[in-house]
mmCIF file of C-alpha atoms in Angstrom:
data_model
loop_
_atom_site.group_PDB
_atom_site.id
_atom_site.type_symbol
_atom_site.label_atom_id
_atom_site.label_comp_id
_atom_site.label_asym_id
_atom_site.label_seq_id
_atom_site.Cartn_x
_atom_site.Cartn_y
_atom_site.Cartn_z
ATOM 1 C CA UNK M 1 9.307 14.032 12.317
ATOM 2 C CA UNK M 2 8.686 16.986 10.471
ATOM 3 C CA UNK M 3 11.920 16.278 8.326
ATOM 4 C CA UNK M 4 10.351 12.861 7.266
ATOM 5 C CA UNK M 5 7.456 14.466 5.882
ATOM 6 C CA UNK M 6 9.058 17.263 3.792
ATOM 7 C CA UNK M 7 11.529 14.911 2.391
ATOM 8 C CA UNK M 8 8.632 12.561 1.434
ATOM 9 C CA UNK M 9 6.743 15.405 0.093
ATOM 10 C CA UNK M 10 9.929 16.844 -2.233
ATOM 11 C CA UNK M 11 9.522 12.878 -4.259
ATOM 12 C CA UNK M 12 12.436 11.472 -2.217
ATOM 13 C CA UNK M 13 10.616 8.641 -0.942
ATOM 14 C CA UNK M 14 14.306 6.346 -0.171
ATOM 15 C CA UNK M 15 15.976 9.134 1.718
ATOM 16 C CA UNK M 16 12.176 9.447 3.725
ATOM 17 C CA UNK M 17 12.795 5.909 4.279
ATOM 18 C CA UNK M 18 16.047 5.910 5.938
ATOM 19 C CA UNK M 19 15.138 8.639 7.664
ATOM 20 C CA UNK M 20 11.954 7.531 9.236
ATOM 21 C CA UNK M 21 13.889 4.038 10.329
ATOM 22 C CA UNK M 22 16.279 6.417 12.016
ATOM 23 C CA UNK M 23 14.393 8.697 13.781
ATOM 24 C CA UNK M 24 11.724 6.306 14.755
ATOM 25 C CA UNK M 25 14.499 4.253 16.601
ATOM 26 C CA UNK M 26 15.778 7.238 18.613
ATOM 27 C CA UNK M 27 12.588 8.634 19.729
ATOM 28 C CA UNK M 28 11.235 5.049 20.815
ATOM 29 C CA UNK M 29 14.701 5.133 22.967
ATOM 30 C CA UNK M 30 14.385 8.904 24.195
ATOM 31 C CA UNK M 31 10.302 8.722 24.660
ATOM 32 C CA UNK M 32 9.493 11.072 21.887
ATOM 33 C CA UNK M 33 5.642 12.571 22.632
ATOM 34 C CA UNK M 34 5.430 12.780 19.035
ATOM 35 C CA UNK M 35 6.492 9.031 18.423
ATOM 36 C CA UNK M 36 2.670 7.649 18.342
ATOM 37 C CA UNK M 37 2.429 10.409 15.525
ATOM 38 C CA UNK M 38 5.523 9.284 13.875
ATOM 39 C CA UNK M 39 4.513 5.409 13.760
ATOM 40 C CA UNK M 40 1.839 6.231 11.923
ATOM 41 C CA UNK M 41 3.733 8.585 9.450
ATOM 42 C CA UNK M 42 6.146 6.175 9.208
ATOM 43 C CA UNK M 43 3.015 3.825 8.397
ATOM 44 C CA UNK M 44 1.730 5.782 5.815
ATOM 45 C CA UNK M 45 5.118 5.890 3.924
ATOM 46 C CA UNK M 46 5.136 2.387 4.288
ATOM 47 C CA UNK M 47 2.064 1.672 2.761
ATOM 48 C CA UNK M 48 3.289 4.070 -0.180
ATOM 49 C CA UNK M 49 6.555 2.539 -0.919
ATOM 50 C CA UNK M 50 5.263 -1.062 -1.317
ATOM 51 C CA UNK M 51 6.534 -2.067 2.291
ATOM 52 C CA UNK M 52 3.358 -3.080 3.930
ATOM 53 C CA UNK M 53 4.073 -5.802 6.139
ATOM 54 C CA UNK M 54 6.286 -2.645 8.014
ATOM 55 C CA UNK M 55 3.262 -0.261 7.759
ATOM 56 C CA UNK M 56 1.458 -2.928 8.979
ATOM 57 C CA UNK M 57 3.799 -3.790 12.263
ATOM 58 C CA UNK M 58 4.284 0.131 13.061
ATOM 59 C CA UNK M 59 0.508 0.565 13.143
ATOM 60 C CA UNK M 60 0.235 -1.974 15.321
ATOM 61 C CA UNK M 61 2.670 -0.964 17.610
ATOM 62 C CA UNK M 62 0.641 2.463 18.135
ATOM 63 C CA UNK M 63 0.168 1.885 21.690
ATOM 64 C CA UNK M 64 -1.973 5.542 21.851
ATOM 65 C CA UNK M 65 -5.108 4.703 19.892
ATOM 66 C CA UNK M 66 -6.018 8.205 20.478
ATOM 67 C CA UNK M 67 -3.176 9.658 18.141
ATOM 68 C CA UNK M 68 -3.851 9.681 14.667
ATOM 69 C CA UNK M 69 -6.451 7.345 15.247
ATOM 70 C CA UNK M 70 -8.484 7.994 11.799
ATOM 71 C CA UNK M 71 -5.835 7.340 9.654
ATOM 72 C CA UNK M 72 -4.330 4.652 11.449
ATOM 73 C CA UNK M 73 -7.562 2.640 11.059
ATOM 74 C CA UNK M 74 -7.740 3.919 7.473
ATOM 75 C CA UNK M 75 -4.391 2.452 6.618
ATOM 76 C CA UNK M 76 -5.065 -0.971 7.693
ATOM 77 C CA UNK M 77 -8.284 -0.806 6.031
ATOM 78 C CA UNK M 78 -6.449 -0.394 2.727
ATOM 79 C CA UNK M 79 -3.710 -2.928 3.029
ATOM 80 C CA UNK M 80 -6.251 -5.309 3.762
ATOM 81 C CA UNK M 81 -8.700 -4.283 1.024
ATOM 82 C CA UNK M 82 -5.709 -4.397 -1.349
ATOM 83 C CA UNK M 83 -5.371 -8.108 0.277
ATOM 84 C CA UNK M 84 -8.635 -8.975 -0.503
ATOM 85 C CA UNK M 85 -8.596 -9.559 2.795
ATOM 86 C CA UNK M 86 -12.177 -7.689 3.506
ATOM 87 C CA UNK M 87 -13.057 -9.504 6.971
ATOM 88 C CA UNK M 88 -10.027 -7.715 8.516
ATOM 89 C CA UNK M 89 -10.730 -4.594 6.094
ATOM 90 C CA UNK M 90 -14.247 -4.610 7.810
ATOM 91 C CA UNK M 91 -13.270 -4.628 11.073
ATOM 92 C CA UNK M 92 -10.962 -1.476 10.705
ATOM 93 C CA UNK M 93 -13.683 0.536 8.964
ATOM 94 C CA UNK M 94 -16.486 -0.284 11.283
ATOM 95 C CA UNK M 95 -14.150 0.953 14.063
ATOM 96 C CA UNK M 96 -13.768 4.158 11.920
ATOM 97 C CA UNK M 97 -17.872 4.520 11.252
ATOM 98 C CA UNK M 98 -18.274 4.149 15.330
ATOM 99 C CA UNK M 99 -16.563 7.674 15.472
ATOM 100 C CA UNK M 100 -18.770 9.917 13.443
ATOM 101 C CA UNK M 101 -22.390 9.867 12.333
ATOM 102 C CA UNK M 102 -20.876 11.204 9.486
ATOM 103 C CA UNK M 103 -18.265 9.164 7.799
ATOM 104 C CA UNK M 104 -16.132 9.630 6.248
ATOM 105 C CA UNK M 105 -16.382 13.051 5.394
ATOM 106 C CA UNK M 106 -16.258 14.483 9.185
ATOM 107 C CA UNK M 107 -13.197 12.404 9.573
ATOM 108 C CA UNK M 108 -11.745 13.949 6.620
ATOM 109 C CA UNK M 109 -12.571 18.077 7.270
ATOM 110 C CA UNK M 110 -10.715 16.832 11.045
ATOM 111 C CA UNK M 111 -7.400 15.762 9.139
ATOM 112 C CA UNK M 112 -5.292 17.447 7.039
ATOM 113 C CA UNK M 113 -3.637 16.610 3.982
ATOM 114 C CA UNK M 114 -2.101 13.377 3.578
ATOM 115 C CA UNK M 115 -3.957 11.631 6.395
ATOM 116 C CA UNK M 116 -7.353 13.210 5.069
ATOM 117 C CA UNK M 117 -6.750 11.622 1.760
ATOM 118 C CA UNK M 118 -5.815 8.126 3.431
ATOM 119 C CA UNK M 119 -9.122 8.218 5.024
ATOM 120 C CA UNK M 120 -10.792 9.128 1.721
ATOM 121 C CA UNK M 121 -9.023 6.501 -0.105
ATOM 122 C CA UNK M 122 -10.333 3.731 2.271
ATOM 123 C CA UNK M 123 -13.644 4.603 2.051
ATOM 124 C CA UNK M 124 -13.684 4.744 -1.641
ATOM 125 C CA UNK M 125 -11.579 0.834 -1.899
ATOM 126 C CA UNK M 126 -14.456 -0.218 0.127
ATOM 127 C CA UNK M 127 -17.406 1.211 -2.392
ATOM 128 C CA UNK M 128 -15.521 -0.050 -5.492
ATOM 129 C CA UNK M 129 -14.828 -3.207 -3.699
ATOM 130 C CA UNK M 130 -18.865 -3.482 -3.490
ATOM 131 C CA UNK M 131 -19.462 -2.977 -6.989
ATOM 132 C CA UNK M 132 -20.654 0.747 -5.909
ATOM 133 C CA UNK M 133 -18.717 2.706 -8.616
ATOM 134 C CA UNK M 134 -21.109 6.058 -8.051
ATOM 135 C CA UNK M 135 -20.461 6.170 -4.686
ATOM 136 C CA UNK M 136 -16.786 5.540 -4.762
ATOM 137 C CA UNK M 137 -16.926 8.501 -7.152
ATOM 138 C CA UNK M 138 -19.047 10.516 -4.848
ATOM 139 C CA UNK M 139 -16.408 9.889 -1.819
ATOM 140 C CA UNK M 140 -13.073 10.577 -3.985
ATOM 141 C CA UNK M 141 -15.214 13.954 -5.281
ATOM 142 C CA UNK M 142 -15.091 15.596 -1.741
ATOM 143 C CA UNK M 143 -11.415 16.457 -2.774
ATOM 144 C CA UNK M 144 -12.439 18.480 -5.112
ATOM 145 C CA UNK M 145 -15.162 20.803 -2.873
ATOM 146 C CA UNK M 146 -14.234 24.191 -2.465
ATOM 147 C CA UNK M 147 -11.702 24.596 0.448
ATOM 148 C CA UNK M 148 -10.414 21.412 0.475
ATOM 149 C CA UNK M 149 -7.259 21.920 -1.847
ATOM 150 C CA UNK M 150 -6.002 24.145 1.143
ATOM 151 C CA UNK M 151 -6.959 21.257 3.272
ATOM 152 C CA UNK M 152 -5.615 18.292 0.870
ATOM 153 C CA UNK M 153 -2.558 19.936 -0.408
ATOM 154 C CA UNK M 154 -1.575 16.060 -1.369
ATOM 155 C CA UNK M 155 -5.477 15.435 -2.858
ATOM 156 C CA UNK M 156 -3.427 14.675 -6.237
ATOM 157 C CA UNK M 157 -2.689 10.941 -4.923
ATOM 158 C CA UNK M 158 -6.086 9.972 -5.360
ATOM 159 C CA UNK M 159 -7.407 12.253 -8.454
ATOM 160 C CA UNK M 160 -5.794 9.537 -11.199
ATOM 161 C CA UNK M 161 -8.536 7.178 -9.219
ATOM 162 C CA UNK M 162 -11.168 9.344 -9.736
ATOM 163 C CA UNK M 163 -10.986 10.214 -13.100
ATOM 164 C CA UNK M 164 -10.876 6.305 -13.777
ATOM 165 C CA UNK M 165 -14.001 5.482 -11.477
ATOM 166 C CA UNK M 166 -16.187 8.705 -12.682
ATOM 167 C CA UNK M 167 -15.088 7.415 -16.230
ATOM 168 C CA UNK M 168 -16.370 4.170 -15.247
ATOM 169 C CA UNK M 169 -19.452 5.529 -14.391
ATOM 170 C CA UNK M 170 -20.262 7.925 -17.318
ATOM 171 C CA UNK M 171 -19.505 10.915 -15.238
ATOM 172 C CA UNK M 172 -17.652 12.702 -17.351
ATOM 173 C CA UNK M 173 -17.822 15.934 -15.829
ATOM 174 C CA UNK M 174 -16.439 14.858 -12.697
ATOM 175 C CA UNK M 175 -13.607 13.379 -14.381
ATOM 176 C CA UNK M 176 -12.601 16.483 -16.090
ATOM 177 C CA UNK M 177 -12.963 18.814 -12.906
ATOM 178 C CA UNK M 178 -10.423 16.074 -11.674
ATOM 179 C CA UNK M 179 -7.994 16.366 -13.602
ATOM 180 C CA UNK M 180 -8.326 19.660 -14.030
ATOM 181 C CA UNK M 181 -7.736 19.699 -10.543
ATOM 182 C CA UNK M 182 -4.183 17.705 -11.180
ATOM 183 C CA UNK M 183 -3.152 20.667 -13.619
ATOM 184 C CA UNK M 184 -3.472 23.446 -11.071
ATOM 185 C CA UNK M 185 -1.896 21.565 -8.423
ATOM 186 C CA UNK M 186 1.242 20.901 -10.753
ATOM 187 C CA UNK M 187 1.251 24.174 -11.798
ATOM 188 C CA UNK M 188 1.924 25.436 -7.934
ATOM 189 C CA UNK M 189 4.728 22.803 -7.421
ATOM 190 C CA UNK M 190 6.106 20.747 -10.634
ATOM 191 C CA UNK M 191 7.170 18.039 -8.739
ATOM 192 C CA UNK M 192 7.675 14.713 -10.215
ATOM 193 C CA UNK M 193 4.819 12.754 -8.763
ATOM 194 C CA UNK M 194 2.639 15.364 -9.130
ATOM 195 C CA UNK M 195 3.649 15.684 -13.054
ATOM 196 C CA UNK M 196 3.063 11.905 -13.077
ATOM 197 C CA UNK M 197 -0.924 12.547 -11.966
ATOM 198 C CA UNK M 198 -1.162 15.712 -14.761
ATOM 199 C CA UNK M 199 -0.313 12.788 -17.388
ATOM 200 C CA UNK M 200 -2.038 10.058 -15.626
ATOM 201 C CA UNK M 201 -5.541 11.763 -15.435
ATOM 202 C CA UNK M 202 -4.719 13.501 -18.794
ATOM 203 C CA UNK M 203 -4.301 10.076 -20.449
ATOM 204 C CA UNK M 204 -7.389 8.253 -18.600
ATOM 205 C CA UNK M 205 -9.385 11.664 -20.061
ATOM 206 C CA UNK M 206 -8.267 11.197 -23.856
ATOM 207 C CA UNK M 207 -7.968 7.608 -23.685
ATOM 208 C CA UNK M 208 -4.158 8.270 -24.628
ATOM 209 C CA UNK M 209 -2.369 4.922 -23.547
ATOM 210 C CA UNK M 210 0.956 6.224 -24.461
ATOM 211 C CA UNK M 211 0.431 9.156 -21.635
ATOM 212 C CA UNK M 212 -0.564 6.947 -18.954
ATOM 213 C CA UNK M 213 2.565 4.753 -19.739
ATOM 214 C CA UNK M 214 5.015 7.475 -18.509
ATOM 215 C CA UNK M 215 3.050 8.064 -15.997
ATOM 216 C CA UNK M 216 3.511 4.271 -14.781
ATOM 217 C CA UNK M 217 7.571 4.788 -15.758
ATOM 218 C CA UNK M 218 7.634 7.801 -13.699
ATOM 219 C CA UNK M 219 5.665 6.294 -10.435
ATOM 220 C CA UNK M 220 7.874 3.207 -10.643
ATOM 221 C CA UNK M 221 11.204 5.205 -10.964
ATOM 222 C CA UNK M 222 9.935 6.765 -8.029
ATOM 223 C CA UNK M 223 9.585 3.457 -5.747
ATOM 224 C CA UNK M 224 5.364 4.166 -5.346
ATOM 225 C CA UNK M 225 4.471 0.477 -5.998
ATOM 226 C CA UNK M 226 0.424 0.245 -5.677
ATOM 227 C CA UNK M 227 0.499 3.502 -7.829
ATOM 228 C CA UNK M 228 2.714 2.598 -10.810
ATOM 229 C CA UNK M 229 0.768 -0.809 -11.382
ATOM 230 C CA UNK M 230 -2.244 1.002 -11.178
ATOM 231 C CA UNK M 231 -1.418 3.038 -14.313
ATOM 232 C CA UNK M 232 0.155 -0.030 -15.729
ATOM 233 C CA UNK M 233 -3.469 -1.551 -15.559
ATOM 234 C CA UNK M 234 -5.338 1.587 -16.860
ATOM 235 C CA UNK M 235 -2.917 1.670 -19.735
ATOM 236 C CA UNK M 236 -3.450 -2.258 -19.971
ATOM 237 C CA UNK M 237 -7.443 -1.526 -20.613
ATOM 238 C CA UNK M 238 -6.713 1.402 -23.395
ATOM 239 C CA UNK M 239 -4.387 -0.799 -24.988
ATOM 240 C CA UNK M 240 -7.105 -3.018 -24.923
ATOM 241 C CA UNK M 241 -9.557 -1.254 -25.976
ATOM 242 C CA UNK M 242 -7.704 0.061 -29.188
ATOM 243 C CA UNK M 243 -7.248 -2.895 -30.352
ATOM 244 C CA UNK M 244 -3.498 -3.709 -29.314
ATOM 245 C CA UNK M 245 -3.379 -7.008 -27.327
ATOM 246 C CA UNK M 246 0.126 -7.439 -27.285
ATOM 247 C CA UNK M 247 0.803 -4.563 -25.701
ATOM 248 C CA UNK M 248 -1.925 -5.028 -23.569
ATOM 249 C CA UNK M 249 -0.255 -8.097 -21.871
ATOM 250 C CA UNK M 250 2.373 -6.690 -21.728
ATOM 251 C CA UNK M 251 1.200 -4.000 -19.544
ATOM 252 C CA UNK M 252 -1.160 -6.016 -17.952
ATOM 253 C CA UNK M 253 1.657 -8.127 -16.874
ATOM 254 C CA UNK M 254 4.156 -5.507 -15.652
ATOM 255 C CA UNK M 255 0.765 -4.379 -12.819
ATOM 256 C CA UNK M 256 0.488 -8.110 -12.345
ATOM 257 C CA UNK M 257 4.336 -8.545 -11.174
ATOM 258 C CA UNK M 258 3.761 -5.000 -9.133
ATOM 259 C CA UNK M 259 0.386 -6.284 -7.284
ATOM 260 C CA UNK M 260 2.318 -9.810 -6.976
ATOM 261 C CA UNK M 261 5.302 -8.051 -4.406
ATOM 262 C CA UNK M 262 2.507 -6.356 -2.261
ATOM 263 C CA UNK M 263 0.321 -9.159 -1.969
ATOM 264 C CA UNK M 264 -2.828 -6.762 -4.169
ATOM 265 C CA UNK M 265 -4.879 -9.714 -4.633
ATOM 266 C CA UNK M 266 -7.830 -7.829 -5.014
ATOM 267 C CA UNK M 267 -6.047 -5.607 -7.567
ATOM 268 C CA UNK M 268 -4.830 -8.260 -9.416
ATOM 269 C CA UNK M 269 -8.307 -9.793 -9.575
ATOM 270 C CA UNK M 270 -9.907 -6.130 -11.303
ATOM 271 C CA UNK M 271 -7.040 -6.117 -13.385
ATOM 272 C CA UNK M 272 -7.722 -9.203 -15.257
ATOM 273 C CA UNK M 273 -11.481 -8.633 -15.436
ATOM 274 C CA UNK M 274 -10.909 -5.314 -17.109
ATOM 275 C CA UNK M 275 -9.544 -6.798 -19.805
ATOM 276 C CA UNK M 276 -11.182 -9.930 -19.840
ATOM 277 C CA UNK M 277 -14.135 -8.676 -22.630
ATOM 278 C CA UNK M 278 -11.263 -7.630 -24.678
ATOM 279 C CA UNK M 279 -9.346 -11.097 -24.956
ATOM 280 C CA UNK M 280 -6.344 -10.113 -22.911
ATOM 281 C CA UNK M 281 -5.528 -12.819 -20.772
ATOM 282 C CA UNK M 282 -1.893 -12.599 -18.845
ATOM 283 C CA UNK M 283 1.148 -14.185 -20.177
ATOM 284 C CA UNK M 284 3.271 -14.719 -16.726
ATOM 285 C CA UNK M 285 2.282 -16.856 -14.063
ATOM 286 C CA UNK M 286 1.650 -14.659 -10.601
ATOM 287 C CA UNK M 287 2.890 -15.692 -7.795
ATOM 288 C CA UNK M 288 1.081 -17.970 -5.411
ATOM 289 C CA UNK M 289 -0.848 -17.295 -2.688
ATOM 290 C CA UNK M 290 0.333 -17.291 0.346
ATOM 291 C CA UNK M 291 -0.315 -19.753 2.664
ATOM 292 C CA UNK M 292 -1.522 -18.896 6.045
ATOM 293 C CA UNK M 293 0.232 -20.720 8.436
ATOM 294 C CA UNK M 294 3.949 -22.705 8.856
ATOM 295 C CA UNK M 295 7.016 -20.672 7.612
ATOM 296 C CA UNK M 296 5.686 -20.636 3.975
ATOM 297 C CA UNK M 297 3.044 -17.959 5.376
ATOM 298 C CA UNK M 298 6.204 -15.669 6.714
ATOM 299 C CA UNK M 299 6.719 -12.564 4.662
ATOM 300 C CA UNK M 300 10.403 -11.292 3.520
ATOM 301 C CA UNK M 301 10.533 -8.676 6.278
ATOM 302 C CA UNK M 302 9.351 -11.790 8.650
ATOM 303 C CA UNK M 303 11.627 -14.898 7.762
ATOM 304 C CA UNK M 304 14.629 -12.556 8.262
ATOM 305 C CA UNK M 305 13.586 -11.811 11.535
ATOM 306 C CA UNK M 306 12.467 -15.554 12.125
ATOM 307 C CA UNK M 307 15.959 -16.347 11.189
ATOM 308 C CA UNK M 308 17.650 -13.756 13.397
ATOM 309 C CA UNK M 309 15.151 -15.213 16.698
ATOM 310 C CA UNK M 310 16.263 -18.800 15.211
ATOM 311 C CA UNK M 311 19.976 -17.754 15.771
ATOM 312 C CA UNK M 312 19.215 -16.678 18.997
ATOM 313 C CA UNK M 313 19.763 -12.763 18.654
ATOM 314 C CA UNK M 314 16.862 -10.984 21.540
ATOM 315 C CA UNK M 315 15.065 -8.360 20.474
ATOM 316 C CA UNK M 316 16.671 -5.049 21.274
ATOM 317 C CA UNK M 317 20.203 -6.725 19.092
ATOM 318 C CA UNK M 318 17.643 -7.371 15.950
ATOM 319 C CA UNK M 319 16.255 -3.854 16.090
ATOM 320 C CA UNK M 320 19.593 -2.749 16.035
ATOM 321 C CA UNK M 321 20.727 -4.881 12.691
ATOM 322 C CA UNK M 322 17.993 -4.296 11.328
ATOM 323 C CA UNK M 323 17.427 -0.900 12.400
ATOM 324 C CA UNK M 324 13.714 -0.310 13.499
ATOM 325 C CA UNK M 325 12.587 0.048 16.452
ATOM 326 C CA UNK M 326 12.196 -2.824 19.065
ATOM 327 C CA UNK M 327 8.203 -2.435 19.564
ATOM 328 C CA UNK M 328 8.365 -2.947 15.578
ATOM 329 C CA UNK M 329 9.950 -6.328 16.280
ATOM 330 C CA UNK M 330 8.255 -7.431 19.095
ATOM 331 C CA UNK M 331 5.090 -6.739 16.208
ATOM 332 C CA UNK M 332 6.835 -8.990 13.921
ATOM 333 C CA UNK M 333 7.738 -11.459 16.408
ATOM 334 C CA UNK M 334 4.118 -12.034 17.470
ATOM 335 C CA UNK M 335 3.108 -12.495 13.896
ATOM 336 C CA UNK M 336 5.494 -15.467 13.454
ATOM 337 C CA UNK M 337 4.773 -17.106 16.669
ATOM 338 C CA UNK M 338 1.240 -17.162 15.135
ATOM 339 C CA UNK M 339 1.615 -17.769 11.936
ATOM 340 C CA UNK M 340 4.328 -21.117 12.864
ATOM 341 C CA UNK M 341 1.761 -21.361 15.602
ATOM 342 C CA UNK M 342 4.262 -21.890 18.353
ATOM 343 C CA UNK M 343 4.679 -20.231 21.388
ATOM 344 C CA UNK M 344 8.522 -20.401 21.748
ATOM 345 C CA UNK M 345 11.669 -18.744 20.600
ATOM 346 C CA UNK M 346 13.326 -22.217 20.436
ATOM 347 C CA UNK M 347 10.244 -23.481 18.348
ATOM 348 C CA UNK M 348 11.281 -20.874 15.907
ATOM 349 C CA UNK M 349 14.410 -21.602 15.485
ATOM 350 C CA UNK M 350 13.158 -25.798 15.102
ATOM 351 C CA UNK M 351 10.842 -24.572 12.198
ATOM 352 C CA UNK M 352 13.954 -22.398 10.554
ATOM 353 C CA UNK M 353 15.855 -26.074 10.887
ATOM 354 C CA UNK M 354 13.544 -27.612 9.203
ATOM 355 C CA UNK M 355 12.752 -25.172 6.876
ATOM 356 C CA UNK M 356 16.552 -24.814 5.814
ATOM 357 C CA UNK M 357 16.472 -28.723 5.545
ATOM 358 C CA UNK M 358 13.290 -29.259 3.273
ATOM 359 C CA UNK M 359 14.913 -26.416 1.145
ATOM 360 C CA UNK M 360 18.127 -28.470 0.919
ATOM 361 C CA UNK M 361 17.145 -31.600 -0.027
ATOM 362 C CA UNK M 362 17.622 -33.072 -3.542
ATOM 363 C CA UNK M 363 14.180 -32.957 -5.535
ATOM 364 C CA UNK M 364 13.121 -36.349 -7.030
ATOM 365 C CA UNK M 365 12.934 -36.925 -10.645
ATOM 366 C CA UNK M 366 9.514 -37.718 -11.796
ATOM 367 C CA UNK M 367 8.316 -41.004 -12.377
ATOM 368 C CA UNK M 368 7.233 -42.436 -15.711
ATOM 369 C CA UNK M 369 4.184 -41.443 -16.949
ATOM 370 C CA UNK M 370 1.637 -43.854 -16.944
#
């Protein structure tokens, strides 16, 4: 477990990943008292690496609400924000306002590091979400009080987000003790990621667009999904604002193809309206919405397991081809039943027939026009 997390925090976010699969499968087989703790770990990296519909099925497969509790609740909070999805978003944070008078900041001094800043980051999403830029600003800022760069060694996730909101919201002092804040902490450890902040925050600061750009290249060489099309979409709105369109759209749609293979709906959506006043409109077609029921509404992750259910493998043989761990399975399995809105195996494997056919047959030409 502990090897998971170092190897994540060194910036090798694919060898954390094959890790994490691995060691999550052998303590769910040997009963690991530290296996609640991984799942939501494991969760967390998830969420970082773009694969949420995993995050999403490990969290739910937490079958000891009482471990890690904050920032398991925090997590799904932010996928589902990031959906635009804020009924289910709600839901999670209410459950996390139940547990402290004061929220979120109590929840925050009782976690360390990177499960302090996922609570932090879920609080803020919700403000911004609102329309409540101050606030939001207010939140990410209680990285930045005294102490709590002992606490947060990883605070330099969110400081790139802070500098843009305080920004936002004429606070310009706030946004220079952030990324300020960036500096020192790349200083201690020049690690890539944390390099990528330095120039994120730098670039946000001196409205450099060019800066903020490498940042993007660097996050996205690094696998970090949400975060390289959010600098992608700052460095949209400078482009924008100096006056280059073209290269506006063309960052704007680079985020736009990012937000597209998580599902950020509601990232997409703040995306375009930041550079709506400037007349940058996107020049790719996004991807359609999901539907939410009948195979359609199956994610990647979810139609191959639908297919492997549909060719009648059980559980415990998918978990092994697929390697993750069999509660993760039975997680997806219960989202396709509902989603197909069956309540058989067998009426999985009817909806993968008829899937397979509508895909194969011949489209028709169209018709004159009239």
């Amino acid at each position: 477990v502990n090897q998971v997390s170092f190897t994540e925090d060194l910036g090798h976010y694919d060898k954390a990943w094959t890790l994490a699969e691995q060691t999550l499968a052998r303590s769910e087989l040997s009963g690991s008292p530290r296996l609640g703790t991984l799942r939501v770990n494991v969760g967390i990296l998830a969420y970082e690496v773009g694969r949420w519909d995993e995050a999403v099925a490990e969290l739910e497969s937490v079958t000891d609400p009482a471990r890690g509790q904050a920032e398991l609740y925090s997590l799904r909070a932010l996928i589902a924000g990031h959906r635009d999805d804020w009924p289910e978003a709600s839901r999670h944070l209410a459950t996390l306002k139940a547990m402290t008078d004061a929220y979120p900041q109590e929840l925050v001094a009782a976690n360390r590091d990177h499960h302090g800043i996922v609570v932090l980051a879920a609080a803020a999403l919700e403000r911004e979400a609102a329309g409540d830029t101050e606030q939001a600003v207010s939140l990410l800022a209680e990285c930045l009080r005294p102490g709590r760069e002992h606490q947060l060694l990883r605070r330099y996730e969110v400081l790139p987000a802070l500098v843009r909101l305080a920004l936002a919201a004429g606070d310009t002092a706030t946004a220079h003790a952030a990324a300020a804040a960036a500096r020192s902490r790349a200083d201690r450890g020049p690690l890539i990621r944390k390099q990528a902040a330095v120039q994120w925050c730098d670039g946000l600061e001196k409205s450099d667009p060019v800066t903020v750009q490498a940042a993007a290249s660097s996050l996205r060489d690094l696998g970090l999904v949400l975060d390289a099309g959010n600098a992608l979409e700052d460095a949209a709105v400078l482009l924008a604002q100096a006056g280059d369109t073209a290269a506006s759209r063309t960052a704007l749609d680079d985020a736009l193809q990012l937000y597209a293979r998580l599902g950020a709906t509601w990232d997409r959506h703040r995306a375009t309206a930041r550079v709506r006043p400037f007349g940058v409109r996107a020049g790719r077609r996004g991807r359609r919405r999901r539907p939410k029921t009948g195979w359609g509404a199956l994610t990647a992750m979810e139609r191959q397991v639908a297919e492997l259910v549909a060719a009648g493998r059980s559980n415990p043989d998918i978990a092994g081809q697929l390697f993750i761990s069999r509660r993760t399975v039975e997680s997806h399995v219960s989202r396709i039943l509902a989603k197909l809105q069956v309540t058989s195996r067998w009426e999985v494997r009817a909806a993968a027939e008829q899937a397979q056919a509508h895909r194969a047959r011949p489209k028709q030409p169209a018709g004159p026009e009239s």
